[in-house]
Amino acid sequence: MLPPDPGPLAFLFNWLSGTSWASAIAEGALLFPWIETVHVLCLTLVFGTIAVVDLRLLGWQSTHRPVRVLERELVPVTWAAFAGAALTGFLLFASSAGKYAANPMFQAKMLLLALAGVNMAVFNFGIGRSVGRWGDDIRPPLAARVAGGLSLILWTAIIVVARWIGFSS
Amino acid sequence: MSVVLDQLYASPLSTSIRDAGFIIPAVQSVHILSIGLLFGGALICDLKVLGVWGVPEPLALVYRRFQPWMMAALGALLLSGLVNAIGEPVRVFGNRIFWLKMALLLVACGLTALLGRAMRQNQAPISQISRVMALLSILLWVAIIICGRWIAYVAP
């Protein structure tokens, strides 16, 4: 009997971890820890900056500052840090693509990241469009508070399950 | 030193932290979330002092906004780090990168306190010394985070 078909994704992951640069990350003593260090630096900045915006949307912090000012200051930093985290995260993933893809904590992390993206899109195309009207309010409208609260919960959960990847197989 | 660490490792408290498999990853998660808040706050304060980023505002306001969160995050960092260290005393207390991290942390805390005083007094323009301290503060927090990750990779 033939083994079950591993499917196109498994084929892709296999190819990915077989590339010369992915093998170099997996096998070298220094590359993986340094890429991981940059990943940690980037994700602390993602969380540290988006949390300030989320807490403002909740009406809990920075309430005397307009939401738009906070977004203009912080969101570019969040995006830059996220780009760094995504790039380094991809490199780490590639080093053992199949192993990570099969890890339930890694799968949960990808799902939560997608949800954080959906939450952000819903905010940007929904209540976020009228930020000019409510952005000075100490207590933003319910939809904005929900978006801020969800974002805070999702990013916290992302970091928690991410830390668990290394402890589960 | 190593005898003491071995004894601590064998102690009921340390053993039960390790045996309950979820405690170490849980406190490490708290540790990462807290350093995110602390580093985020410190970076925003430092960049505002340097005057190179963001919408200008009185530094006393920036300080007042972030100081309570940074203090709370520092408390959570020390507590979660302590639980982690009791669970794995040899890997933490026996590690030279850990002690380098603690030395850098001490300097960073002193610097943050000094900078906080300057921000509270809110003199404009901010002194050249404060700017140098702000730049140093960013470098220190980055170095502390690097050390934190490398404790796991440098053998005790």
Short mmCIF file of C-alpha atoms in Angstrom, two decimals, chain A residues 1-137:
data_model
loop_
_atom_site.label_atom_id
_atom_site.label_comp_id
_atom_site.label_asym_id
_atom_site.label_seq_id
_atom_site.Cartn_x
_atom_site.Cartn_y
_atom_site.Cartn_z
CA MET A 1 0.00 0.00 0.00
CA LEU A 2 1.22 3.48 -0.82
CA PRO A 3 1.71 5.96 2.02
CA PRO A 4 -1.01 8.64 2.18
CA ASP A 5 -0.51 11.47 -0.27
CA PRO A 6 1.32 14.21 1.64
CA GLY A 7 -0.42 16.86 -0.47
CA PRO A 8 0.90 19.95 -2.22
CA LEU A 9 1.44 21.90 1.02
CA ALA A 10 3.70 19.23 2.48
CA PHE A 11 5.59 19.22 -0.81
CA LEU A 12 6.01 22.99 -0.60
CA PHE A 13 7.19 22.88 3.04
CA ASN A 14 9.61 20.12 2.18
CA TRP A 15 11.05 22.16 -0.67
CA LEU A 16 11.22 25.26 1.55
CA SER A 17 13.21 23.62 4.33
CA GLY A 18 15.43 21.99 1.69
CA THR A 19 16.60 25.31 0.21
CA SER A 20 20.22 26.15 0.93
CA TRP A 21 19.38 29.23 3.05
CA ALA A 22 16.77 27.37 5.14
CA SER A 23 19.24 24.54 5.78
CA ALA A 24 21.85 27.11 6.77
CA ILE A 25 19.43 28.53 9.38
CA ALA A 26 18.56 25.05 10.67
CA GLU A 27 22.14 23.82 10.86
CA GLY A 28 24.22 26.85 11.83
CA ALA A 29 24.79 27.51 15.52
CA LEU A 30 24.30 31.28 15.30
CA LEU A 31 21.78 32.07 12.56
CA PHE A 32 18.67 30.67 14.24
CA PRO A 33 19.21 32.33 17.65
CA TRP A 34 20.03 35.70 16.07
CA ILE A 35 17.03 35.64 13.75
CA GLU A 36 14.91 34.64 16.75
CA THR A 37 16.37 37.53 18.76
CA VAL A 38 15.38 40.02 16.04
CA HIS A 39 11.95 38.35 15.94
CA VAL A 40 11.53 38.94 19.69
CA LEU A 41 12.70 42.57 19.41
CA CYS A 42 10.20 43.20 16.60
CA LEU A 43 7.28 41.53 18.35
CA THR A 44 7.85 43.45 21.59
CA LEU A 45 7.53 46.62 19.50
CA VAL A 46 4.42 45.35 17.71
CA PHE A 47 2.76 44.63 21.04
CA GLY A 48 4.12 47.67 22.88
CA THR A 49 2.87 50.10 20.23
CA ILE A 50 -0.44 48.50 19.23
CA ALA A 51 -1.37 48.15 22.93
CA VAL A 52 -1.17 51.95 23.30
CA VAL A 53 -3.60 52.41 20.39
CA ASP A 54 -5.90 49.63 21.65
CA LEU A 55 -6.04 51.09 25.16
CA ARG A 56 -6.92 54.47 23.65
CA LEU A 57 -9.70 52.89 21.57
CA LEU A 58 -11.01 51.30 24.77
CA GLY A 59 -11.02 54.75 26.39
CA TRP A 60 -8.70 53.55 29.16
CA GLN A 61 -5.47 55.42 28.36
CA SER A 62 -4.19 58.54 26.58
CA THR A 63 -7.80 59.75 26.61
CA HIS A 64 -6.79 63.41 26.21
CA ARG A 65 -5.06 62.65 22.90
CA PRO A 66 -7.03 62.37 19.64
CA VAL A 67 -7.15 58.81 18.26
CA ARG A 68 -5.93 60.09 14.90
CA VAL A 69 -2.76 61.57 16.40
CA LEU A 70 -1.99 58.29 18.17
CA GLU A 71 -2.60 56.30 15.00
CA ARG A 72 -0.37 58.61 12.97
CA GLU A 73 2.41 58.30 15.53
CA LEU A 74 2.25 54.63 16.38
CA VAL A 75 0.73 52.58 13.56
CA PRO A 76 3.72 53.12 11.19
CA VAL A 77 5.99 51.82 13.97
CA THR A 78 3.68 48.84 14.49
CA TRP A 79 3.74 48.07 10.76
CA ALA A 80 7.52 48.37 10.48
CA ALA A 81 7.98 46.10 13.50
CA PHE A 82 5.38 43.69 12.11
CA ALA A 83 7.24 43.55 8.78
CA GLY A 84 10.42 42.68 10.66
CA ALA A 85 8.62 40.06 12.74
CA ALA A 86 6.97 38.54 9.66
CA LEU A 87 10.24 38.35 7.72
CA THR A 88 12.23 36.83 10.60
CA GLY A 89 9.27 34.58 11.44
CA PHE A 90 9.20 33.30 7.87
CA LEU A 91 12.93 32.53 8.01
CA LEU A 92 12.50 30.63 11.29
CA PHE A 93 9.52 28.76 9.84
CA ALA A 94 11.43 27.82 6.70
CA SER A 95 14.20 26.18 8.73
CA SER A 96 11.78 23.38 9.75
CA ALA A 97 8.66 24.18 7.74
CA GLY A 98 6.99 20.77 7.98
CA LYS A 99 7.58 20.50 11.72
CA TYR A 100 6.13 23.95 12.47
CA ALA A 101 3.18 23.50 10.10
CA ALA A 102 2.21 20.35 12.00
CA ASN A 103 2.53 22.06 15.41
CA PRO A 104 -0.94 22.86 16.83
CA MET A 105 0.36 25.97 18.63
CA PHE A 106 1.85 27.25 15.37
CA GLN A 107 -1.46 26.60 13.60
CA ALA A 108 -3.30 28.44 16.37
CA LYS A 109 -0.88 31.36 16.02
CA MET A 110 -1.51 31.66 12.26
CA LEU A 111 -5.27 31.52 12.84
CA LEU A 112 -5.08 34.23 15.54
CA LEU A 113 -2.90 36.41 13.26
CA ALA A 114 -5.54 36.10 10.54
CA LEU A 115 -8.25 37.07 13.05
CA ALA A 116 -6.20 40.10 14.14
CA GLY A 117 -6.00 41.08 10.47
CA VAL A 118 -9.76 40.69 10.00
CA ASN A 119 -10.40 42.73 13.16
CA MET A 120 -8.16 45.50 11.85
CA ALA A 121 -9.84 45.45 8.41
CA VAL A 122 -13.31 45.59 9.97
CA PHE A 123 -12.20 48.58 12.04
CA ASN A 124 -10.54 50.39 9.13
CA PHE A 125 -13.48 49.91 6.75
CA GLY A 126 -16.10 50.39 9.45
CA ILE A 127 -16.08 52.69 12.47
CA GLY A 128 -12.49 53.75 11.75
CA ARG A 129 -13.66 55.73 8.70
CA SER A 130 -15.48 58.21 10.90
CA VAL A 131 -12.57 58.66 13.35
CA GLY A 132 -12.67 62.38 12.54
CA ARG A 133 -16.08 62.56 14.23
CA TRP A 134 -15.40 60.59 17.43
CA GLY A 135 -11.59 60.58 17.64
CA ASP A 136 -11.49 63.30 20.30
CA ASP A 137 -14.06 61.58 22.54
#
